[in-house]
Short mmCIF file of C-alpha atoms in Angstrom, two decimals:
data_model
loop_
_atom_site.label_atom_id
_atom_site.label_comp_id
_atom_site.label_asym_id
_atom_site.label_seq_id
_atom_site.Cartn_x
_atom_site.Cartn_y
_atom_site.Cartn_z
CA MET M 659 -90.51 64.11 93.50
CA ILE M 660 -88.76 60.77 94.02
CA ARG M 661 -90.86 58.52 96.15
CA ILE M 662 -89.84 55.10 97.40
CA ASP M 663 -92.80 53.00 98.44
CA ARG M 664 -93.46 49.38 99.19
CA SER M 665 -94.13 48.59 95.52
CA ILE M 666 -90.33 48.18 95.28
CA ILE M 667 -90.86 44.76 96.91
CA PHE M 668 -93.15 43.81 94.03
CA GLN M 669 -90.59 45.04 91.54
CA ILE M 670 -87.79 43.01 93.10
CA ILE M 671 -89.98 39.88 93.14
CA ASN M 672 -91.11 40.64 89.58
CA PHE M 673 -87.57 40.98 88.35
CA LEU M 674 -86.33 37.83 90.09
CA THR M 675 -89.31 35.95 88.67
CA LEU M 676 -88.48 37.27 85.23
CA VAL M 677 -84.85 36.15 85.68
CA PHE M 678 -86.09 32.66 86.45
CA LEU M 679 -88.66 32.58 83.62
CA LEU M 680 -86.27 33.93 81.03
CA PHE M 681 -83.61 31.49 82.19
CA ARG M 682 -86.13 28.69 81.75
CA PHE M 683 -87.68 29.79 78.45
CA LEU M 684 -84.97 31.82 76.76
CA PHE M 685 -81.40 31.54 77.93
CA LYS M 686 -81.34 27.82 78.69
CA PRO M 687 -82.73 26.67 75.31
CA VAL M 688 -80.68 29.19 73.34
CA VAL M 689 -77.45 28.32 75.15
CA LYS M 690 -78.28 24.65 74.69
CA ALA M 691 -78.84 25.19 70.96
CA LEU M 692 -75.60 27.17 70.69
CA ASP M 693 -73.67 24.52 72.61
CA GLU M 694 -75.15 21.75 70.49
CA ARG M 695 -74.21 23.62 67.34
CA SER M 696 -70.69 24.23 68.60
CA ASP M 697 -70.42 20.57 69.58
CA ARG M 698 -71.68 19.52 66.18
CA ILE M 699 -69.22 21.81 64.42
CA ARG M 700 -66.41 20.62 66.69
CA ARG M 701 -67.34 17.00 66.03
CA GLU M 702 -67.42 17.71 62.29
CA PHE M 703 -64.00 19.34 62.54
CA GLU M 704 -62.67 16.41 64.53
CA LYS M 705 -64.12 14.01 61.98
CA ILE M 706 -62.56 15.98 59.13
CA GLU M 707 -59.28 16.06 61.04
CA GLU M 708 -59.44 12.29 61.58
CA GLU M 709 -60.25 11.70 57.92
CA LYS M 710 -57.40 13.98 56.95
CA LYS M 711 -55.08 12.03 59.22
CA ALA M 712 -56.31 8.71 57.78
CA LEU M 713 -55.83 10.00 54.23
CA GLU M 714 -52.34 11.20 55.13
CA GLU M 715 -51.59 7.77 56.57
CA GLU M 716 -52.94 6.11 53.42
CA ARG M 717 -50.87 8.44 51.24
CA ARG M 718 -47.74 7.61 53.26
CA ARG M 719 -48.52 3.90 52.99
CA LEU M 720 -49.04 4.14 49.22
CA GLU M 721 -45.84 6.13 48.84
CA GLU M 722 -43.99 3.47 50.81
CA GLU M 723 -45.58 0.76 48.65
CA LEU M 724 -44.67 2.66 45.49
CA LYS M 725 -41.09 3.01 46.73
CA ASN M 726 -40.94 -0.71 47.47
CA LEU M 727 -42.40 -1.52 44.06
CA LYS M 728 -39.87 0.75 42.40
CA GLU M 729 -37.04 -0.96 44.24
CA LYS M 730 -38.46 -4.36 43.36
CA TYR M 731 -38.85 -3.28 39.74
CA LEU M 732 -35.27 -2.03 39.59
CA GLU M 733 -34.07 -5.24 41.20
CA MET M 734 -36.04 -7.33 38.71
CA LEU M 735 -34.74 -5.22 35.86
CA ASP M 736 -31.21 -5.69 37.09
CA GLN M 737 -31.73 -9.43 37.42
CA ALA M 738 -33.26 -9.59 33.93
CA ASN M 739 -30.30 -7.66 32.56
CA ARG M 740 -27.91 -10.02 34.25
CA GLU M 741 -29.78 -13.06 32.92
CA ALA M 742 -29.96 -11.54 29.43
CA GLN M 743 -26.23 -10.91 29.58
CA LYS M 744 -25.68 -14.50 30.63
CA ILE M 745 -27.90 -15.79 27.81
CA LYS M 746 -26.18 -13.49 25.36
CA GLU M 747 -22.78 -14.75 26.43
CA SER M 748 -23.89 -18.36 26.24
CA ILE M 749 -25.37 -17.78 22.77
CA ILE M 750 -22.15 -16.13 21.63
CA GLN M 751 -20.11 -19.00 23.10
CA GLU M 752 -22.38 -21.49 21.39
CA ALA M 753 -22.04 -19.60 18.11
CA TYR M 754 -18.25 -19.59 18.45
CA ARG M 755 -18.28 -23.27 19.17
CA GLU M 756 -20.56 -23.93 16.20
CA ALA M 757 -18.39 -21.75 13.97
CA GLU M 758 -15.24 -23.59 15.08
CA LYS M 759 -16.98 -26.89 14.48
CA ILE M 760 -18.04 -25.82 10.98
CA GLN M 761 -14.56 -24.48 10.30
CA ARG M 762 -12.98 -27.70 11.44
CA GLU M 763 -15.43 -29.69 9.34
CA TYR M 764 -14.64 -27.62 6.23
CA GLU M 765 -10.93 -27.84 6.87
CA ARG M 766 -11.19 -31.59 7.24
CA ARG M 767 -13.24 -31.80 4.05
CA ALA M 768 -10.83 -29.51 2.14
CA LYS M 769 -7.86 -31.54 3.30
CA ARG M 770 -9.48 -34.72 2.18
CA GLU M 771 -10.35 -33.24 -1.20
CA MET M 772 -6.83 -31.89 -1.49
CA GLU M 773 -5.34 -35.28 -0.74
CA GLN M 774 -7.63 -36.83 -3.31
CA LEU M 775 -6.60 -34.21 -5.86
CA LEU M 776 -2.96 -34.76 -5.01
CA LEU M 777 -3.35 -38.45 -5.51
CA GLU M 778 -5.09 -38.00 -8.82
CA LEU M 779 -2.44 -35.49 -9.89
CA LYS M 780 0.30 -37.86 -8.89
CA GLU M 781 -1.24 -40.58 -10.98
CA ASP M 782 -1.66 -38.20 -13.94
CA ILE M 783 1.98 -37.08 -13.67
CA VAL M 784 3.15 -40.66 -13.47
CA ASP M 785 1.14 -41.50 -16.54
CA ILE M 786 2.40 -38.49 -18.50
CA SER M 787 5.97 -39.03 -17.37
CA GLU M 788 5.85 -42.64 -18.36
CA GLU M 789 4.52 -41.68 -21.74
CA VAL M 790 7.21 -39.00 -22.18
CA ALA M 791 9.87 -41.31 -21.00
CA LYS M 792 8.72 -44.06 -23.25
CA ARG M 793 8.83 -41.81 -26.24
CA ILE M 794 12.36 -40.49 -25.39
CA LEU M 795 13.74 -43.85 -24.50
CA LYS M 796 12.39 -45.31 -27.67
CA VAL M 797 14.98 -43.12 -29.32
CA HIS M 798 18.24 -43.46 -27.20
CA ILE M 799 18.15 -44.40 -23.48
CA THR M 800 18.63 -47.68 -21.77
CA PRO M 801 15.87 -49.05 -19.47
CA GLU M 802 17.98 -48.45 -16.26
CA VAL M 803 18.60 -44.84 -17.09
CA GLN M 804 15.00 -44.45 -17.99
CA THR M 805 13.79 -45.78 -14.60
CA ARG M 806 16.23 -43.55 -12.63
CA ILE M 807 15.17 -40.47 -14.51
CA ILE M 808 11.49 -41.23 -13.95
CA GLU M 809 12.02 -41.67 -10.19
CA GLU M 810 13.94 -38.40 -9.91
CA MET M 811 11.24 -36.57 -11.79
CA LEU M 812 8.56 -38.09 -9.65
CA GLU M 813 10.24 -37.10 -6.42
CA GLU M 814 10.76 -33.57 -7.60
CA ALA M 815 7.14 -33.28 -8.71
CA VAL M 816 5.86 -34.62 -5.39
CA SER M 817 8.03 -32.25 -3.35
CA ARG M 818 6.94 -29.26 -5.40
CA LEU M 819 3.30 -30.20 -5.06
CA GLU M 820 3.64 -30.62 -1.31
CA ALA M 821 5.30 -27.24 -1.00
CA GLN M 822 2.52 -25.69 -2.99
CA LEU M 823 -0.13 -27.38 -0.90
CA GLY M 824 1.53 -26.23 2.29
CA SER M 825 1.50 -22.55 1.19
CA THR M 826 -2.17 -22.83 0.11
CA HIS M 827 -3.15 -24.31 3.45
CA GLU M 828 -1.45 -21.53 5.39
CA GLY M 829 -3.13 -18.91 3.25
CA MET Q 355 -98.03 64.98 84.33
CA GLU Q 356 -98.79 64.18 87.93
CA GLU Q 357 -99.00 60.51 87.02
CA ILE Q 358 -95.38 60.48 85.96
CA PHE Q 359 -94.24 61.15 89.53
CA ASN Q 360 -97.05 59.40 91.40
CA PRO Q 361 -98.22 56.36 89.47
CA GLN Q 362 -101.84 55.40 89.82
CA VAL Q 363 -102.53 52.73 92.46
CA PHE Q 364 -104.87 50.05 91.16
CA PHE Q 365 -105.24 48.03 94.32
CA VAL Q 366 -103.39 47.05 97.46
CA PHE Q 367 -102.21 43.47 97.88
CA LEU Q 368 -101.03 42.40 101.36
CA GLY Q 369 -100.50 46.02 102.21
CA ILE Q 370 -98.33 46.61 99.10
CA PRO Q 371 -99.74 49.05 96.54
CA VAL Q 372 -100.08 47.64 93.03
CA THR Q 373 -99.33 50.70 90.92
CA LYS Q 374 -99.57 51.27 87.18
CA THR Q 375 -95.79 50.73 87.10
CA VAL Q 376 -96.20 47.26 88.59
CA VAL Q 377 -98.97 46.37 86.13
CA SER Q 378 -96.87 47.69 83.24
CA THR Q 379 -93.98 45.55 84.54
CA TRP Q 380 -96.26 42.50 84.43
CA VAL Q 381 -97.22 43.34 80.86
CA VAL Q 382 -93.54 43.67 79.88
CA MET Q 383 -92.74 40.43 81.71
CA GLY Q 384 -95.63 38.67 80.03
CA PHE Q 385 -94.55 39.89 76.63
CA LEU Q 386 -90.94 38.81 77.17
CA VAL Q 387 -91.83 35.41 78.57
CA LEU Q 388 -94.40 34.62 75.87
CA PHE Q 389 -92.10 35.92 73.14
CA SER Q 390 -89.25 33.75 74.48
CA PHE Q 391 -91.49 30.73 74.94
CA PHE Q 392 -92.84 30.80 71.39
CA LEU Q 393 -89.46 31.48 69.86
CA THR Q 394 -87.56 28.80 71.75
CA ARG Q 395 -90.32 26.20 71.63
CA ARG Q 396 -88.80 24.60 68.54
CA MET Q 397 -85.15 25.44 68.22
CA ARG Q 398 -83.86 24.39 64.83
CA PRO Q 399 -80.31 23.26 64.01
CA VAL Q 400 -80.41 25.70 61.09
CA PRO Q 401 -81.80 28.82 62.79
CA THR Q 402 -84.75 30.82 61.50
CA ARG Q 403 -84.52 34.62 61.23
CA LEU Q 404 -85.99 35.25 64.69
CA GLN Q 405 -83.97 32.45 66.26
CA ASN Q 406 -80.91 34.11 64.74
CA VAL Q 407 -81.80 37.38 66.45
CA LEU Q 408 -82.19 35.60 69.78
CA GLU Q 409 -78.90 33.75 69.36
CA LEU Q 410 -77.18 36.97 68.37
CA PHE Q 411 -78.48 38.68 71.52
CA VAL Q 412 -77.43 35.81 73.80
CA GLU Q 413 -74.01 35.60 72.15
CA ALA Q 414 -73.55 39.37 72.53
CA ILE Q 415 -74.27 39.13 76.28
CA LEU Q 416 -71.98 36.12 76.64
CA HIS Q 417 -69.24 37.95 74.75
CA LEU Q 418 -69.70 41.08 76.88
CA VAL Q 419 -69.36 39.10 80.12
CA GLU Q 420 -66.52 36.91 78.87
CA GLU Q 421 -64.51 39.96 77.86
CA MET Q 422 -64.69 41.42 81.37
CA SER Q 423 -64.85 38.23 83.40
CA PRO Q 424 -63.53 35.25 81.45
CA GLY Q 425 -65.18 31.95 82.27
CA ASN Q 426 -68.28 33.49 83.89
CA GLY Q 427 -70.36 34.11 80.76
CA LYS Q 428 -72.92 31.38 81.36
CA ARG Q 429 -73.00 32.04 85.12
CA PHE Q 430 -73.92 35.72 84.73
CA LEU Q 431 -76.05 35.29 81.59
CA PRO Q 432 -79.49 34.91 83.25
CA LEU Q 433 -79.10 38.04 85.40
CA VAL Q 434 -77.27 40.22 82.88
CA GLY Q 435 -79.40 39.07 79.93
CA THR Q 436 -82.62 39.67 81.86
CA LEU Q 437 -81.42 43.13 82.90
CA ALA Q 438 -80.68 44.05 79.28
CA LEU Q 439 -83.96 42.67 77.93
CA PHE Q 440 -86.15 44.00 80.72
CA ILE Q 441 -84.66 47.49 80.78
CA GLY Q 442 -84.61 47.77 76.98
CA THR Q 443 -88.23 46.65 76.69
CA SER Q 444 -89.35 48.73 79.69
CA ASP Q 445 -87.71 51.86 78.28
CA VAL Q 446 -89.73 51.68 75.09
CA ALA Q 447 -92.91 50.34 76.76
CA GLY Q 448 -93.89 53.91 77.59
CA LEU Q 449 -94.54 54.49 73.89
CA VAL Q 450 -97.37 51.96 73.96
CA PRO Q 451 -100.68 53.65 74.76
CA TRP Q 452 -101.87 53.19 78.33
CA LEU Q 453 -98.59 51.59 79.43
CA LYS Q 454 -96.03 53.38 81.59
CA SER Q 455 -92.29 52.74 81.31
CA PRO Q 456 -91.52 50.72 84.45
CA THR Q 457 -88.03 52.25 84.40
CA SER Q 458 -89.48 55.77 84.70
CA ASP Q 459 -90.43 54.82 88.27
CA PHE Q 460 -87.62 55.06 90.80
CA ASN Q 461 -88.99 52.02 92.64
CA THR Q 462 -88.27 49.87 89.58
CA THR Q 463 -84.77 51.19 88.89
CA LEU Q 464 -83.90 50.98 92.58
CA ALA Q 465 -85.24 47.42 92.67
CA LEU Q 466 -82.97 46.53 89.70
CA ALA Q 467 -79.99 48.29 91.29
CA LEU Q 468 -80.65 46.46 94.58
CA VAL Q 469 -80.72 43.12 92.77
CA VAL Q 470 -77.31 43.97 91.29
CA PHE Q 471 -76.13 45.20 94.69
CA PHE Q 472 -76.95 41.84 96.30
CA ALA Q 473 -75.85 39.82 93.28
CA VAL Q 474 -72.31 41.20 93.62
CA PRO Q 475 -71.56 39.62 97.02
CA PHE Q 476 -73.64 36.55 96.10
CA TYR Q 477 -71.48 35.75 93.08
CA GLY Q 478 -68.31 36.96 94.84
CA ILE Q 479 -68.85 34.59 97.76
CA THR Q 480 -69.99 31.74 95.50
CA ILE Q 481 -66.89 31.96 93.36
CA LYS Q 482 -64.19 33.14 95.77
CA GLY Q 483 -65.49 31.98 99.14
CA VAL Q 484 -66.50 34.16 102.11
CA ARG Q 485 -62.97 34.86 103.41
CA ASN Q 486 -61.48 35.74 100.03
CA TYR Q 487 -64.43 37.89 99.11
CA PHE Q 488 -64.43 39.99 102.30
CA ARG Q 489 -60.63 40.15 102.25
CA SER Q 490 -60.94 42.30 99.11
CA TYR Q 491 -62.66 44.93 101.28
CA LEU Q 492 -59.48 45.21 103.33
CA SER Q 493 -57.33 45.79 100.28
CA PRO Q 494 -55.11 47.76 99.89
CA SER Q 495 -55.61 48.86 103.54
CA PRO Q 496 -58.23 47.95 106.19
CA ILE Q 497 -58.82 51.69 106.71
CA LEU Q 498 -60.41 51.79 103.27
CA ALA Q 499 -63.03 49.13 104.11
CA PRO Q 500 -65.78 51.70 104.99
CA PHE Q 501 -65.04 53.52 101.75
CA HIS Q 502 -65.50 50.30 99.80
CA VAL Q 503 -68.92 49.87 101.44
CA ILE Q 504 -69.85 53.51 100.78
CA SER Q 505 -68.69 53.14 97.16
CA GLU Q 506 -70.91 50.09 96.67
CA ILE Q 507 -73.94 51.87 98.10
CA THR Q 508 -73.38 55.05 96.09
CA ARG Q 509 -72.80 53.20 92.83
CA THR Q 510 -76.04 51.30 93.42
CA VAL Q 511 -77.92 54.55 93.99
CA SER Q 512 -76.24 56.17 90.99
CA LEU Q 513 -77.15 53.14 88.85
CA ALA Q 514 -80.79 53.51 89.85
CA LEU Q 515 -80.87 57.28 89.53
CA ARG Q 516 -79.14 57.36 86.12
CA LEU Q 517 -81.67 55.06 84.52
CA PHE Q 518 -84.63 56.62 86.29
CA GLY Q 519 -83.53 60.17 85.44
CA ASN Q 520 -83.01 59.48 81.77
CA ILE Q 521 -86.24 57.61 81.19
CA MET Q 522 -88.35 59.92 83.38
CA GLY Q 523 -86.80 62.95 81.64
CA GLU Q 524 -87.79 61.58 78.25
CA GLU Q 525 -91.32 60.87 79.43
CA ILE Q 526 -91.65 64.41 80.82
CA ILE Q 527 -90.44 65.91 77.53
CA ILE Q 528 -92.82 63.71 75.53
CA ALA Q 529 -95.68 64.66 77.91
CA ILE Q 530 -94.91 68.37 77.58
CA LEU Q 531 -94.71 68.09 73.79
CA PHE Q 532 -97.96 66.15 73.83
CA LEU Q 533 -99.58 68.94 75.83
CA LEU Q 534 -98.30 71.55 73.37
CA SER Q 535 -99.39 69.71 70.28
CA PRO Q 536 -100.75 66.18 70.49
CA LEU Q 537 -100.26 65.54 66.76
CA PHE Q 538 -96.79 64.93 65.18
CA LEU Q 539 -94.77 67.12 67.57
CA PRO Q 540 -93.95 64.38 70.10
CA LEU Q 541 -93.08 61.91 67.30
CA PRO Q 542 -89.35 62.78 66.86
CA MET Q 543 -88.87 62.67 70.62
CA MET Q 544 -90.66 59.32 70.80
CA LEU Q 545 -88.33 57.91 68.12
CA PHE Q 546 -85.37 59.39 69.96
CA SER Q 547 -86.54 57.78 73.20
CA ILE Q 548 -86.26 54.33 71.56
CA PHE Q 549 -82.61 55.05 70.85
CA THR Q 550 -81.84 56.46 74.34
CA GLY Q 551 -83.83 53.65 75.98
CA ILE Q 552 -81.61 51.04 74.31
CA ILE Q 553 -78.49 53.07 75.21
CA GLN Q 554 -79.57 53.24 78.85
CA ALA Q 555 -80.25 49.51 78.92
CA TYR Q 556 -76.76 48.94 77.53
CA ILE Q 557 -75.15 51.28 80.10
CA PHE Q 558 -76.97 49.64 83.01
CA THR Q 559 -76.02 46.18 81.76
CA VAL Q 560 -72.36 47.02 81.16
CA LEU Q 561 -72.01 48.64 84.57
CA SER Q 562 -73.62 45.62 86.22
CA VAL Q 563 -71.16 43.33 84.44
CA VAL Q 564 -68.29 45.57 85.59
CA TYR Q 565 -69.44 45.35 89.24
CA LEU Q 566 -69.97 41.61 89.03
CA SER Q 567 -66.65 40.92 87.35
CA ALA Q 568 -64.83 43.09 89.91
CA ALA Q 569 -66.41 41.01 92.68
CA VAL Q 570 -65.23 37.69 91.23
CA GLU Q 571 -61.72 38.74 90.22
CA SER Q 572 -59.33 36.05 91.43
CA SER Q 573 -56.30 38.24 92.20
CA GLY Q 574 -56.17 41.15 94.63
CA HIS Q 575 -57.16 44.62 93.39
#
């Protein structure tokens, strides 16, 4: 039933030939195509990985830059605050100085006006006193008594006025 | 029916008979080579449907080999892939009018088994070296060396007989059914033979990979 003949030699040669032909026309090109595709995919992955790495690097750099800018901004803000404080203080000092100057000027002016008033008042009192004295003395006082009385009255009036001026000035 | 066991001799070439089996083998070879040539003539980066099928087949063979013998996928691919394609195509070639399944002839299956038989030491020596390869015959004990040789011969014969028996059996059944009723009756069996033909191709291929991977194993058995 089972017969082995010399055609087995043909079959071995046939099969080995087929191995060679299929290697040449089938397996080699297909494996090449598969390898090329794998290479292409691997290269794409590597490229994506590199781009990812570059983006990560860029992100880190930008974050660092942002951090530096923030620090710089805070520093500038601090400096501006300090300068503003300085300006504010100098303005306040200047205002105080100006206010003192104005106050001094007004005081000086008030004093001068007061002295003027005092002088005018003194003159008025002298005139009134002289008139009063004249009228009284016309009746019954000697000229010596009259002069002494006038002087006493004048001194008293001046001292009162000065006391009054002093209290006004303090107030 | 007689032709199943004694294929018709067309002519004799250098004293070797050219039987119907040999001619059918040439037809199968021609079909496979032309099919491969036209399909792989213009491989596209984005594969077409047929290119996809080819790539799927090649990847399946590579995966099968790599699972059993890591790193040897591309080395074994031409032999293992050709075995799978040739046996699968030969098994169903008998369904084509006039053609005879080359694998229903014991000379063909024995030829395939002999190729595997000689491929085992070829790859074993290529990868491991002569000393390391033949040392495996002395493992675990030198007394077992003859048994290793006997085992290799018997598994080769069993490989040939299994494939031959299955395919010849199918052809006999189809022939008997054809004799009983030429119309429709053999059809289910013919469809079934496609399925069993592919299964047998798979079994032959897997066993070949097992023998090859055992021969190139780096550590001792």
